[in-house]
Amino acid sequence: MEEIKKTLLEGKPYFSKTKDGRYFSIGKFNRYISVVFNHNKFNESEIITAYPSSDWQIKLHKRKS
């Protein structure tokens, strides 16, 4: 969980909104991690899933950042 927090807050992540209203992020702290989460109006986030990024996700992050 600590790695995910640091990736989202310190790793200069790329954020995108998904079709179903969730958010998707790719960031790097020690390694590239992809995170899917919900975010509400109270500035709280609920992580749905997090996993090591695939090659296409890493390329997307490098292109967008």
JSON list of N, CA, C and O in Angstrom, two decimals:
[
{"chain": "A", "resi": 1, "resn": "MET", "atom": "N", "xyz": [0.83, -1.19, 0.00]},
{"chain": "A", "resi": 1, "resn": "MET", "atom": "CA", "xyz": [0.00, 0.00, 0.00]},
{"chain": "A", "resi": 1, "resn": "MET", "atom": "C", "xyz": [0.88, 1.26, 0.00]},
{"chain": "A", "resi": 1, "resn": "MET", "atom": "O", "xyz": [0.55, 2.24, -0.65]},
{"chain": "A", "resi": 2, "resn": "GLU", "atom": "N", "xyz": [1.97, 1.21, 0.72]},
{"chain": "A", "resi": 2, "resn": "GLU", "atom": "CA", "xyz": [2.88, 2.35, 0.78]},
{"chain": "A", "resi": 2, "resn": "GLU", "atom": "C", "xyz": [3.46, 2.67, -0.60]},
{"chain": "A", "resi": 2, "resn": "GLU", "atom": "O", "xyz": [3.59, 3.83, -0.97]},
{"chain": "A", "resi": 3, "resn": "GLU", "atom": "N", "xyz": [3.80, 1.63, -1.34]},
{"chain": "A", "resi": 3, "resn": "GLU", "atom": "CA", "xyz": [4.34, 1.82, -2.69]},
{"chain": "A", "resi": 3, "resn": "GLU", "atom": "C", "xyz": [3.31, 2.51, -3.60]},
{"chain": "A", "resi": 3, "resn": "GLU", "atom": "O", "xyz": [3.66, 3.39, -4.39]},
{"chain": "A", "resi": 4, "resn": "ILE", "atom": "N", "xyz": [2.06, 2.15, -3.46]},
{"chain": "A", "resi": 4, "resn": "ILE", "atom": "CA", "xyz": [1.00, 2.75, -4.28]},
{"chain": "A", "resi": 4, "resn": "ILE", "atom": "C", "xyz": [0.85, 4.23, -3.92]},
{"chain": "A", "resi": 4, "resn": "ILE", "atom": "O", "xyz": [0.77, 5.09, -4.80]},
{"chain": "A", "resi": 5, "resn": "LYS", "atom": "N", "xyz": [0.83, 4.55, -2.64]},
{"chain": "A", "resi": 5, "resn": "LYS", "atom": "CA", "xyz": [0.71, 5.95, -2.21]},
{"chain": "A", "resi": 5, "resn": "LYS", "atom": "C", "xyz": [1.87, 6.78, -2.74]},
{"chain": "A", "resi": 5, "resn": "LYS", "atom": "O", "xyz": [1.66, 7.88, -3.27]},
{"chain": "A", "resi": 6, "resn": "LYS", "atom": "N", "xyz": [3.07, 6.28, -2.61]},
{"chain": "A", "resi": 6, "resn": "LYS", "atom": "CA", "xyz": [4.24, 7.03, -3.08]},
{"chain": "A", "resi": 6, "resn": "LYS", "atom": "C", "xyz": [4.23, 7.18, -4.60]},
{"chain": "A", "resi": 6, "resn": "LYS", "atom": "O", "xyz": [4.62, 8.22, -5.13]},
{"chain": "A", "resi": 7, "resn": "THR", "atom": "N", "xyz": [3.76, 6.17, -5.29]},
{"chain": "A", "resi": 7, "resn": "THR", "atom": "CA", "xyz": [3.67, 6.25, -6.75]},
{"chain": "A", "resi": 7, "resn": "THR", "atom": "C", "xyz": [2.69, 7.33, -7.16]},
{"chain": "A", "resi": 7, "resn": "THR", "atom": "O", "xyz": [2.96, 8.13, -8.06]},
{"chain": "A", "resi": 8, "resn": "LEU", "atom": "N", "xyz": [1.54, 7.40, -6.51]},
{"chain": "A", "resi": 8, "resn": "LEU", "atom": "CA", "xyz": [0.51, 8.38, -6.88]},
{"chain": "A", "resi": 8, "resn": "LEU", "atom": "C", "xyz": [0.86, 9.80, -6.43]},
{"chain": "A", "resi": 8, "resn": "LEU", "atom": "O", "xyz": [0.55, 10.77, -7.12]},
{"chain": "A", "resi": 9, "resn": "LEU", "atom": "N", "xyz": [1.53, 9.94, -5.29]},
{"chain": "A", "resi": 9, "resn": "LEU", "atom": "CA", "xyz": [1.79, 11.27, -4.75]},
{"chain": "A", "resi": 9, "resn": "LEU", "atom": "C", "xyz": [3.16, 11.83, -5.11]},
{"chain": "A", "resi": 9, "resn": "LEU", "atom": "O", "xyz": [3.32, 13.04, -5.19]},
{"chain": "A", "resi": 10, "resn": "GLU", "atom": "N", "xyz": [4.14, 10.97, -5.33]},
{"chain": "A", "resi": 10, "resn": "GLU", "atom": "CA", "xyz": [5.50, 11.45, -5.57]},
{"chain": "A", "resi": 10, "resn": "GLU", "atom": "C", "xyz": [6.06, 11.05, -6.93]},
{"chain": "A", "resi": 10, "resn": "GLU", "atom": "O", "xyz": [7.08, 11.58, -7.34]},
{"chain": "A", "resi": 11, "resn": "GLY", "atom": "N", "xyz": [5.42, 10.14, -7.62]},
{"chain": "A", "resi": 11, "resn": "GLY", "atom": "CA", "xyz": [5.99, 9.58, -8.83]},
{"chain": "A", "resi": 11, "resn": "GLY", "atom": "C", "xyz": [5.61, 10.27, -10.13]},
{"chain": "A", "resi": 11, "resn": "GLY", "atom": "O", "xyz": [5.84, 9.72, -11.19]},
{"chain": "A", "resi": 12, "resn": "LYS", "atom": "N", "xyz": [5.02, 11.46, -10.09]},
{"chain": "A", "resi": 12, "resn": "LYS", "atom": "CA", "xyz": [4.58, 12.18, -11.29]},
{"chain": "A", "resi": 12, "resn": "LYS", "atom": "C", "xyz": [3.76, 11.28, -12.22]},
{"chain": "A", "resi": 12, "resn": "LYS", "atom": "O", "xyz": [4.14, 11.02, -13.36]},
{"chain": "A", "resi": 13, "resn": "PRO", "atom": "N", "xyz": [2.64, 10.77, -11.72]},
{"chain": "A", "resi": 13, "resn": "PRO", "atom": "CA", "xyz": [1.85, 9.82, -12.50]},
{"chain": "A", "resi": 13, "resn": "PRO", "atom": "C", "xyz": [1.05, 10.48, -13.62]},
{"chain": "A", "resi": 13, "resn": "PRO", "atom": "O", "xyz": [0.79, 11.68, -13.61]},
{"chain": "A", "resi": 14, "resn": "TYR", "atom": "N", "xyz": [0.66, 9.65, -14.56]},
{"chain": "A", "resi": 14, "resn": "TYR", "atom": "CA", "xyz": [-0.27, 10.02, -15.62]},
{"chain": "A", "resi": 14, "resn": "TYR", "atom": "C", "xyz": [-1.65, 9.58, -15.16]},
{"chain": "A", "resi": 14, "resn": "TYR", "atom": "O", "xyz": [-1.83, 8.43, -14.73]},
{"chain": "A", "resi": 15, "resn": "PHE", "atom": "N", "xyz": [-2.65, 10.47, -15.21]},
{"chain": "A", "resi": 15, "resn": "PHE", "atom": "CA", "xyz": [-4.02, 10.16, -14.80]},
{"chain": "A", "resi": 15, "resn": "PHE", "atom": "C", "xyz": [-4.94, 10.22, -16.01]},
{"chain": "A", "resi": 15, "resn": "PHE", "atom": "O", "xyz": [-4.77, 11.06, -16.89]},
{"chain": "A", "resi": 16, "resn": "SER", "atom": "N", "xyz": [-5.95, 9.36, -15.98]},
{"chain": "A", "resi": 16, "resn": "SER", "atom": "CA", "xyz": [-6.96, 9.34, -17.02]},
{"chain": "A", "resi": 16, "resn": "SER", "atom": "C", "xyz": [-8.28, 8.87, -16.40]},
{"chain": "A", "resi": 16, "resn": "SER", "atom": "O", "xyz": [-8.28, 8.07, -15.47]},
{"chain": "A", "resi": 17, "resn": "LYS", "atom": "N", "xyz": [-9.39, 9.37, -16.91]},
{"chain": "A", "resi": 17, "resn": "LYS", "atom": "CA", "xyz": [-10.70, 8.92, -16.45]},
{"chain": "A", "resi": 17, "resn": "LYS", "atom": "C", "xyz": [-11.17, 7.81, -17.38]},
{"chain": "A", "resi": 17, "resn": "LYS", "atom": "O", "xyz": [-11.05, 7.93, -18.60]},
{"chain": "A", "resi": 18, "resn": "THR", "atom": "N", "xyz": [-11.72, 6.75, -16.81]},
{"chain": "A", "resi": 18, "resn": "THR", "atom": "CA", "xyz": [-12.18, 5.62, -17.61]},
{"chain": "A", "resi": 18, "resn": "THR", "atom": "C", "xyz": [-13.63, 5.84, -18.05]},
{"chain": "A", "resi": 18, "resn": "THR", "atom": "O", "xyz": [-14.31, 6.75, -17.57]},
{"chain": "A", "resi": 19, "resn": "LYS", "atom": "N", "xyz": [-14.10, 4.97, -18.94]},
{"chain": "A", "resi": 19, "resn": "LYS", "atom": "CA", "xyz": [-15.47, 5.07, -19.44]},
{"chain": "A", "resi": 19, "resn": "LYS", "atom": "C", "xyz": [-16.51, 4.91, -18.34]},
{"chain": "A", "resi": 19, "resn": "LYS", "atom": "O", "xyz": [-17.59, 5.48, -18.41]},
{"chain": "A", "resi": 20, "resn": "ASP", "atom": "N", "xyz": [-16.19, 4.10, -17.33]},
{"chain": "A", "resi": 20, "resn": "ASP", "atom": "CA", "xyz": [-17.17, 3.84, -16.27]},
{"chain": "A", "resi": 20, "resn": "ASP", "atom": "C", "xyz": [-17.04, 4.80, -15.08]},
{"chain": "A", "resi": 20, "resn": "ASP", "atom": "O", "xyz": [-17.60, 4.56, -14.02]},
{"chain": "A", "resi": 21, "resn": "GLY", "atom": "N", "xyz": [-16.29, 5.89, -15.25]},
{"chain": "A", "resi": 21, "resn": "GLY", "atom": "CA", "xyz": [-16.22, 6.92, -14.22]},
{"chain": "A", "resi": 21, "resn": "GLY", "atom": "C", "xyz": [-15.12, 6.74, -13.20]},
{"chain": "A", "resi": 21, "resn": "GLY", "atom": "O", "xyz": [-14.98, 7.56, -12.29]},
{"chain": "A", "resi": 22, "resn": "ARG", "atom": "N", "xyz": [-14.36, 5.70, -13.31]},
{"chain": "A", "resi": 22, "resn": "ARG", "atom": "CA", "xyz": [-13.22, 5.50, -12.41]},
{"chain": "A", "resi": 22, "resn": "ARG", "atom": "C", "xyz": [-12.01, 6.24, -12.97]},
{"chain": "A", "resi": 22, "resn": "ARG", "atom": "O", "xyz": [-12.05, 6.80, -14.06]},
{"chain": "A", "resi": 23, "resn": "TYR", "atom": "N", "xyz": [-10.95, 6.21, -12.21]},
{"chain": "A", "resi": 23, "resn": "TYR", "atom": "CA", "xyz": [-9.71, 6.84, -12.66]},
{"chain": "A", "resi": 23, "resn": "TYR", "atom": "C", "xyz": [-8.63, 5.77, -12.81]},
{"chain": "A", "resi": 23, "resn": "TYR", "atom": "O", "xyz": [-8.61, 4.78, -12.09]},
{"chain": "A", "resi": 24, "resn": "PHE", "atom": "N", "xyz": [-7.74, 6.02, -13.75]},
{"chain": "A", "resi": 24, "resn": "PHE", "atom": "CA", "xyz": [-6.64, 5.12, -14.05]},
{"chain": "A", "resi": 24, "resn": "PHE", "atom": "C", "xyz": [-5.36, 5.93, -13.98]},
{"chain": "A", "resi": 24, "resn": "PHE", "atom": "O", "xyz": [-5.30, 7.05, -14.48]},
{"chain": "A", "resi": 25, "resn": "SER", "atom": "N", "xyz": [-4.35, 5.38, -13.33]},
{"chain": "A", "resi": 25, "resn": "SER", "atom": "CA", "xyz": [-3.09, 6.08, -13.19]},
{"chain": "A", "resi": 25, "resn": "SER", "atom": "C", "xyz": [-1.93, 5.13, -13.45]},
{"chain": "A", "resi": 25, "resn": "SER", "atom": "O", "xyz": [-1.98, 3.95, -13.09]},
{"chain": "A", "resi": 26, "resn": "ILE", "atom": "N", "xyz": [-0.89, 5.67, -14.09]},
{"chain": "A", "resi": 26, "resn": "ILE", "atom": "CA", "xyz": [0.36, 4.95, -14.28]},
{"chain": "A", "resi": 26, "resn": "ILE", "atom": "C", "xyz": [1.46, 5.83, -13.70]},
{"chain": "A", "resi": 26, "resn": "ILE", "atom": "O", "xyz": [1.55, 7.01, -14.05]},
{"chain": "A", "resi": 27, "resn": "GLY", "atom": "N", "xyz": [2.24, 5.28, -12.81]},
{"chain": "A", "resi": 27, "resn": "GLY", "atom": "CA", "xyz": [3.31, 6.06, -12.21]},
{"chain": "A", "resi": 27, "resn": "GLY", "atom": "C", "xyz": [4.50, 5.18, -11.88]},
{"chain": "A", "resi": 27, "resn": "GLY", "atom": "O", "xyz": [4.45, 3.96, -11.95]},
{"chain": "A", "resi": 28, "resn": "LYS", "atom": "N", "xyz": [5.59, 5.85, -11.51]},
{"chain": "A", "resi": 28, "resn": "LYS", "atom": "CA", "xyz": [6.81, 5.12, -11.18]},
{"chain": "A", "resi": 28, "resn": "LYS", "atom": "C", "xyz": [7.37, 5.66, -9.88]},
{"chain": "A", "resi": 28, "resn": "LYS", "atom": "O", "xyz": [7.55, 6.86, -9.71]},
{"chain": "A", "resi": 29, "resn": "PHE", "atom": "N", "xyz": [7.61, 4.76, -8.95]},
{"chain": "A", "resi": 29, "resn": "PHE", "atom": "CA", "xyz": [8.36, 5.10, -7.74]},
{"chain": "A", "resi": 29, "resn": "PHE", "atom": "C", "xyz": [9.61, 4.23, -7.76]},
{"chain": "A", "resi": 29, "resn": "PHE", "atom": "O", "xyz": [10.66, 4.66, -8.16]},
{"chain": "A", "resi": 30, "resn": "ASN", "atom": "N", "xyz": [9.49, 2.98, -7.41]},
{"chain": "A", "resi": 30, "resn": "ASN", "atom": "CA", "xyz": [10.59, 2.01, -7.59]},
{"chain": "A", "resi": 30, "resn": "ASN", "atom": "C", "xyz": [10.44, 1.25, -8.89]},
{"chain": "A", "resi": 30, "resn": "ASN", "atom": "O", "xyz": [11.40, 0.79, -9.47]},
{"chain": "A", "resi": 31, "resn": "ARG", "atom": "N", "xyz": [9.18, 1.11, -9.31]},
{"chain": "A", "resi": 31, "resn": "ARG", "atom": "CA", "xyz": [8.84, 0.43, -10.57]},
{"chain": "A", "resi": 31, "resn": "ARG", "atom": "C", "xyz": [7.55, 1.06, -11.08]},
{"chain": "A", "resi": 31, "resn": "ARG", "atom": "O", "xyz": [6.89, 1.81, -10.38]},
{"chain": "A", "resi": 32, "resn": "TYR", "atom": "N", "xyz": [7.20, 0.75, -12.30]},
{"chain": "A", "resi": 32, "resn": "TYR", "atom": "CA", "xyz": [5.96, 1.29, -12.86]},
{"chain": "A", "resi": 32, "resn": "TYR", "atom": "C", "xyz": [4.77, 0.50, -12.31]},
{"chain": "A", "resi": 32, "resn": "TYR", "atom": "O", "xyz": [4.78, -0.74, -12.31]},
{"chain": "A", "resi": 33, "resn": "ILE", "atom": "N", "xyz": [3.77, 1.22, -11.86]},
{"chain": "A", "resi": 33, "resn": "ILE", "atom": "CA", "xyz": [2.56, 0.61, -11.30]},
{"chain": "A", "resi": 33, "resn": "ILE", "atom": "C", "xyz": [1.34, 1.27, -11.93]},
{"chain": "A", "resi": 33, "resn": "ILE", "atom": "O", "xyz": [1.30, 2.50, -12.08]},
{"chain": "A", "resi": 34, "resn": "SER", "atom": "N", "xyz": [0.36, 0.46, -12.29]},
{"chain": "A", "resi": 34, "resn": "SER", "atom": "CA", "xyz": [-0.93, 0.95, -12.78]},
{"chain": "A", "resi": 34, "resn": "SER", "atom": "C", "xyz": [-1.95, 0.81, -11.66]},
{"chain": "A", "resi": 34, "resn": "SER", "atom": "O", "xyz": [-1.99, -0.23, -10.99]},
{"chain": "A", "resi": 35, "resn": "VAL", "atom": "N", "xyz": [-2.75, 1.84, -11.46]},
{"chain": "A", "resi": 35, "resn": "VAL", "atom": "CA", "xyz": [-3.72, 1.86, -10.37]},
{"chain": "A", "resi": 35, "resn": "VAL", "atom": "C", "xyz": [-5.07, 2.28, -10.92]},
{"chain": "A", "resi": 35, "resn": "VAL", "atom": "O", "xyz": [-5.16, 3.26, -11.66]},
{"chain": "A", "resi": 36, "resn": "VAL", "atom": "N", "xyz": [-6.12, 1.56, -10.55]},
{"chain": "A", "resi": 36, "resn": "VAL", "atom": "CA", "xyz": [-7.49, 1.93, -10.88]},
{"chain": "A", "resi": 36, "resn": "VAL", "atom": "C", "xyz": [-8.16, 2.27, -9.55]},
{"chain": "A", "resi": 36, "resn": "VAL", "atom": "O", "xyz": [-8.07, 1.51, -8.58]},
{"chain": "A", "resi": 37, "resn": "PHE", "atom": "N", "xyz": [-8.83, 3.44, -9.53]},
{"chain": "A", "resi": 37, "resn": "PHE", "atom": "CA", "xyz": [-9.43, 3.88, -8.27]},
{"chain": "A", "resi": 37, "resn": "PHE", "atom": "C", "xyz": [-10.65, 4.75, -8.51]},
{"chain": "A", "resi": 37, "resn": "PHE", "atom": "O", "xyz": [-10.86, 5.28, -9.60]},
{"chain": "A", "resi": 38, "resn": "ASN", "atom": "N", "xyz": [-11.49, 4.86, -7.47]},
{"chain": "A", "resi": 38, "resn": "ASN", "atom": "CA", "xyz": [-12.62, 5.78, -7.44]},
{"chain": "A", "resi": 38, "resn": "ASN", "atom": "C", "xyz": [-12.19, 7.00, -6.65]},
{"chain": "A", "resi": 38, "resn": "ASN", "atom": "O", "xyz": [-11.40, 6.89, -5.70]},
{"chain": "A", "resi": 39, "resn": "HIS", "atom": "N", "xyz": [-12.71, 8.16, -7.01]},
{"chain": "A", "resi": 39, "resn": "HIS", "atom": "CA", "xyz": [-12.40, 9.39, -6.29]},
{"chain": "A", "resi": 39, "resn": "HIS", "atom": "C", "xyz": [-13.71, 10.13, -6.08]},
{"chain": "A", "resi": 39, "resn": "HIS", "atom": "O", "xyz": [-14.51, 10.27, -7.00]},
{"chain": "A", "resi": 40, "resn": "ASN", "atom": "N", "xyz": [-13.95, 10.61, -4.84]},
{"chain": "A", "resi": 40, "resn": "ASN", "atom": "CA", "xyz": [-15.23, 11.28, -4.57]},
{"chain": "A", "resi": 40, "resn": "ASN", "atom": "C", "xyz": [-15.03, 12.78, -4.34]},
{"chain": "A", "resi": 40, "resn": "ASN", "atom": "O", "xyz": [-13.91, 13.28, -4.31]},
{"chain": "A", "resi": 41, "resn": "LYS", "atom": "N", "xyz": [-16.13, 13.48, -4.14]},
{"chain": "A", "resi": 41, "resn": "LYS", "atom": "CA", "xyz": [-16.10, 14.93, -3.99]},
{"chain": "A", "resi": 41, "resn": "LYS", "atom": "C", "xyz": [-15.47, 15.38, -2.68]},
{"chain": "A", "resi": 41, "resn": "LYS", "atom": "O", "xyz": [-15.17, 16.55, -2.50]},
{"chain": "A", "resi": 42, "resn": "PHE", "atom": "N", "xyz": [-15.25, 14.45, -1.75]},
{"chain": "A", "resi": 42, "resn": "PHE", "atom": "CA", "xyz": [-14.61, 14.78, -0.48]},
{"chain": "A", "resi": 42, "resn": "PHE", "atom": "C", "xyz": [-13.09, 14.60, -0.55]},
{"chain": "A", "resi": 42, "resn": "PHE", "atom": "O", "xyz": [-12.41, 14.60, 0.46]},
{"chain": "A", "resi": 43, "resn": "ASN", "atom": "N", "xyz": [-12.58, 14.43, -1.77]},
{"chain": "A", "resi": 43, "resn": "ASN", "atom": "CA", "xyz": [-11.15, 14.27, -2.02]},
{"chain": "A", "resi": 43, "resn": "ASN", "atom": "C", "xyz": [-10.61, 12.98, -1.40]},
{"chain": "A", "resi": 43, "resn": "ASN", "atom": "O", "xyz": [-9.47, 12.93, -0.93]},
{"chain": "A", "resi": 44, "resn": "GLU", "atom": "N", "xyz": [-11.44, 11.94, -1.38]},
{"chain": "A", "resi": 44, "resn": "GLU", "atom": "CA", "xyz": [-11.04, 10.63, -0.89]},
{"chain": "A", "resi": 44, "resn": "GLU", "atom": "C", "xyz": [-10.98, 9.67, -2.08]},
{"chain": "A", "resi": 44, "resn": "GLU", "atom": "O", "xyz": [-11.78, 9.76, -3.00]},
{"chain": "A", "resi": 45, "resn": "SER", "atom": "N", "xyz": [-10.04, 8.76, -2.02]},
{"chain": "A", "resi": 45, "resn": "SER", "atom": "CA", "xyz": [-9.90, 7.76, -3.09]},
{"chain": "A", "resi": 45, "resn": "SER", "atom": "C", "xyz": [-9.98, 6.36, -2.52]},
{"chain": "A", "resi": 45, "resn": "SER", "atom": "O", "xyz": [-9.51, 6.09, -1.43]},
{"chain": "A", "resi": 46, "resn": "GLU", "atom": "N", "xyz": [-10.60, 5.49, -3.31]},
{"chain": "A", "resi": 46, "resn": "GLU", "atom": "CA", "xyz": [-10.69, 4.07, -2.96]},
{"chain": "A", "resi": 46, "resn": "GLU", "atom": "C", "xyz": [-10.01, 3.29, -4.08]},
{"chain": "A", "resi": 46, "resn": "GLU", "atom": "O", "xyz": [-10.45, 3.32, -5.23]},
{"chain": "A", "resi": 47, "resn": "ILE", "atom": "N", "xyz": [-8.94, 2.60, -3.73]},
{"chain": "A", "resi": 47, "resn": "ILE", "atom": "CA", "xyz": [-8.20, 1.84, -4.73]},
{"chain": "A", "resi": 47, "resn": "ILE", "atom": "C", "xyz": [-8.95, 0.57, -5.05]},
{"chain": "A", "resi": 47, "resn": "ILE", "atom": "O", "xyz": [-9.33, -0.19, -4.16]},
{"chain": "A", "resi": 48, "resn": "ILE", "atom": "N", "xyz": [-9.20, 0.35, -6.34]},
{"chain": "A", "resi": 48, "resn": "ILE", "atom": "CA", "xyz": [-9.89, -0.85, -6.81]},
{"chain": "A", "resi": 48, "resn": "ILE", "atom": "C", "xyz": [-8.86, -1.96, -7.05]},
{"chain": "A", "resi": 48, "resn": "ILE", "atom": "O", "xyz": [-9.01, -3.07, -6.59]},
{"chain": "A", "resi": 49, "resn": "THR", "atom": "N", "xyz": [-7.81, -1.62, -7.78]},
{"chain": "A", "resi": 49, "resn": "THR", "atom": "CA", "xyz": [-6.75, -2.58, -8.06]},
{"chain": "A", "resi": 49, "resn": "THR", "atom": "C", "xyz": [-5.46, -1.84, -8.39]},
{"chain": "A", "resi": 49, "resn": "THR", "atom": "O", "xyz": [-5.49, -0.69, -8.82]},
{"chain": "A", "resi": 50, "resn": "ALA", "atom": "N", "xyz": [-4.35, -2.51, -8.17]},
{"chain": "A", "resi": 50, "resn": "ALA", "atom": "CA", "xyz": [-3.03, -1.98, -8.53]},
{"chain": "A", "resi": 50, "resn": "ALA", "atom": "C", "xyz": [-2.18, -3.17, -8.95]},
{"chain": "A", "resi": 50, "resn": "ALA", "atom": "O", "xyz": [-2.26, -4.24, -8.35]},
{"chain": "A", "resi": 51, "resn": "TYR", "atom": "N", "xyz": [-1.38, -2.95, -9.99]},
{"chain": "A", "resi": 51, "resn": "TYR", "atom": "CA", "xyz": [-0.58, -4.05, -10.53]},
{"chain": "A", "resi": 51, "resn": "TYR", "atom": "C", "xyz": [0.61, -3.49, -11.29]},
{"chain": "A", "resi": 51, "resn": "TYR", "atom": "O", "xyz": [0.59, -2.32, -11.70]},
{"chain": "A", "resi": 52, "resn": "PRO", "atom": "N", "xyz": [1.64, -4.30, -11.50]},
{"chain": "A", "resi": 52, "resn": "PRO", "atom": "CA", "xyz": [2.79, -3.83, -12.30]},
{"chain": "A", "resi": 52, "resn": "PRO", "atom": "C", "xyz": [2.34, -3.48, -13.71]},
{"chain": "A", "resi": 52, "resn": "PRO", "atom": "O", "xyz": [1.56, -4.20, -14.32]},
{"chain": "A", "resi": 53, "resn": "SER", "atom": "N", "xyz": [2.81, -2.36, -14.21]},
{"chain": "A", "resi": 53, "resn": "SER", "atom": "CA", "xyz": [2.40, -1.89, -15.54]},
{"chain": "A", "resi": 53, "resn": "SER", "atom": "C", "xyz": [2.96, -2.78, -16.65]},
{"chain": "A", "resi": 53, "resn": "SER", "atom": "O", "xyz": [4.06, -3.29, -16.56]},
{"chain": "A", "resi": 54, "resn": "SER", "atom": "N", "xyz": [2.16, -2.92, -17.70]},
{"chain": "A", "resi": 54, "resn": "SER", "atom": "CA", "xyz": [2.59, -3.66, -18.89]},
{"chain": "A", "resi": 54, "resn": "SER", "atom": "C", "xyz": [3.45, -2.75, -19.77]},
{"chain": "A", "resi": 54, "resn": "SER", "atom": "O", "xyz": [3.56, -1.54, -19.52]},
{"chain": "A", "resi": 55, "resn": "ASP", "atom": "N", "xyz": [4.04, -3.30, -20.79]},
{"chain": "A", "resi": 55, "resn": "ASP", "atom": "CA", "xyz": [4.91, -2.52, -21.68]},
{"chain": "A", "resi": 55, "resn": "ASP", "atom": "C", "xyz": [4.17, -1.35, -22.32]},
{"chain": "A", "resi": 55, "resn": "ASP", "atom": "O", "xyz": [4.70, -0.24, -22.40]},
{"chain": "A", "resi": 56, "resn": "TRP", "atom": "N", "xyz": [2.94, -1.57, -22.80]},
{"chain": "A", "resi": 56, "resn": "TRP", "atom": "CA", "xyz": [2.20, -0.48, -23.45]},
{"chain": "A", "resi": 56, "resn": "TRP", "atom": "C", "xyz": [1.86, 0.62, -22.46]},
{"chain": "A", "resi": 56, "resn": "TRP", "atom": "O", "xyz": [1.81, 1.79, -22.82]},
{"chain": "A", "resi": 57, "resn": "GLN", "atom": "N", "xyz": [1.62, 0.26, -21.20]},
{"chain": "A", "resi": 57, "resn": "GLN", "atom": "CA", "xyz": [1.31, 1.26, -20.18]},
{"chain": "A", "resi": 57, "resn": "GLN", "atom": "C", "xyz": [2.55, 2.10, -19.84]},
{"chain": "A", "resi": 57, "resn": "GLN", "atom": "O", "xyz": [2.46, 3.31, -19.66]},
{"chain": "A", "resi": 58, "resn": "ILE", "atom": "N", "xyz": [3.71, 1.46, -19.80]},
{"chain": "A", "resi": 58, "resn": "ILE", "atom": "CA", "xyz": [4.96, 2.18, -19.55]},
{"chain": "A", "resi": 58, "resn": "ILE", "atom": "C", "xyz": [5.23, 3.15, -20.69]},
{"chain": "A", "resi": 58, "resn": "ILE", "atom": "O", "xyz": [5.60, 4.30, -20.47]},
{"chain": "A", "resi": 59, "resn": "LYS", "atom": "N", "xyz": [5.02, 2.71, -21.92]},
{"chain": "A", "resi": 59, "resn": "LYS", "atom": "CA", "xyz": [5.21, 3.59, -23.09]},
{"chain": "A", "resi": 59, "resn": "LYS", "atom": "C", "xyz": [4.25, 4.77, -23.03]},
{"chain": "A", "resi": 59, "resn": "LYS", "atom": "O", "xyz": [4.64, 5.90, -23.35]},
{"chain": "A", "resi": 60, "resn": "LEU", "atom": "N", "xyz": [3.00, 4.53, -22.64]},
{"chain": "A", "resi": 60, "resn": "LEU", "atom": "CA", "xyz": [2.02, 5.61, -22.49]},
{"chain": "A", "resi": 60, "resn": "LEU", "atom": "C", "xyz": [2.49, 6.62, -21.45]},
{"chain": "A", "resi": 60, "resn": "LEU", "atom": "O", "xyz": [2.44, 7.83, -21.68]},
{"chain": "A", "resi": 61, "resn": "HIS", "atom": "N", "xyz": [2.96, 6.15, -20.32]},
{"chain": "A", "resi": 61, "resn": "HIS", "atom": "CA", "xyz": [3.44, 7.04, -19.26]},
{"chain": "A", "resi": 61, "resn": "HIS", "atom": "C", "xyz": [4.60, 7.89, -19.75]},
{"chain": "A", "resi": 61, "resn": "HIS", "atom": "O", "xyz": [4.66, 9.10, -19.53]},
{"chain": "A", "resi": 62, "resn": "LYS", "atom": "N", "xyz": [5.55, 7.27, -20.44]},
{"chain": "A", "resi": 62, "resn": "LYS", "atom": "CA", "xyz": [6.71, 8.01, -20.95]},
{"chain": "A", "resi": 62, "resn": "LYS", "atom": "C", "xyz": [6.30, 9.04, -21.99]},
{"chain": "A", "resi": 62, "resn": "LYS", "atom": "O", "xyz": [6.85, 10.14, -22.03]},
{"chain": "A", "resi": 63, "resn": "ARG", "atom": "N", "xyz": [5.31, 8.72, -22.81]},
{"chain": "A", "resi": 63, "resn": "ARG", "atom": "CA", "xyz": [4.84, 9.62, -23.85]},
{"chain": "A", "resi": 63, "resn": "ARG", "atom": "C", "xyz": [4.08, 10.81, -23.25]},
{"chain": "A", "resi": 63, "resn": "ARG", "atom": "O", "xyz": [4.19, 11.93, -23.73]},
{"chain": "A", "resi": 64, "resn": "LYS", "atom": "N", "xyz": [3.30, 10.59, -22.21]},
{"chain": "A", "resi": 64, "resn": "LYS", "atom": "CA", "xyz": [2.43, 11.62, -21.64]},
{"chain": "A", "resi": 64, "resn": "LYS", "atom": "C", "xyz": [3.12, 12.47, -20.59]},
{"chain": "A", "resi": 64, "resn": "LYS", "atom": "O", "xyz": [2.64, 13.54, -20.26]},
{"chain": "A", "resi": 65, "resn": "SER", "atom": "N", "xyz": [4.23, 12.00, -20.02]},
{"chain": "A", "resi": 65, "resn": "SER", "atom": "CA", "xyz": [4.85, 12.80, -18.96]},
{"chain": "A", "resi": 65, "resn": "SER", "atom": "C", "xyz": [6.04, 13.58, -19.45]},
{"chain": "A", "resi": 65, "resn": "SER", "atom": "O", "xyz": [6.40, 13.68, -20.53]}
]
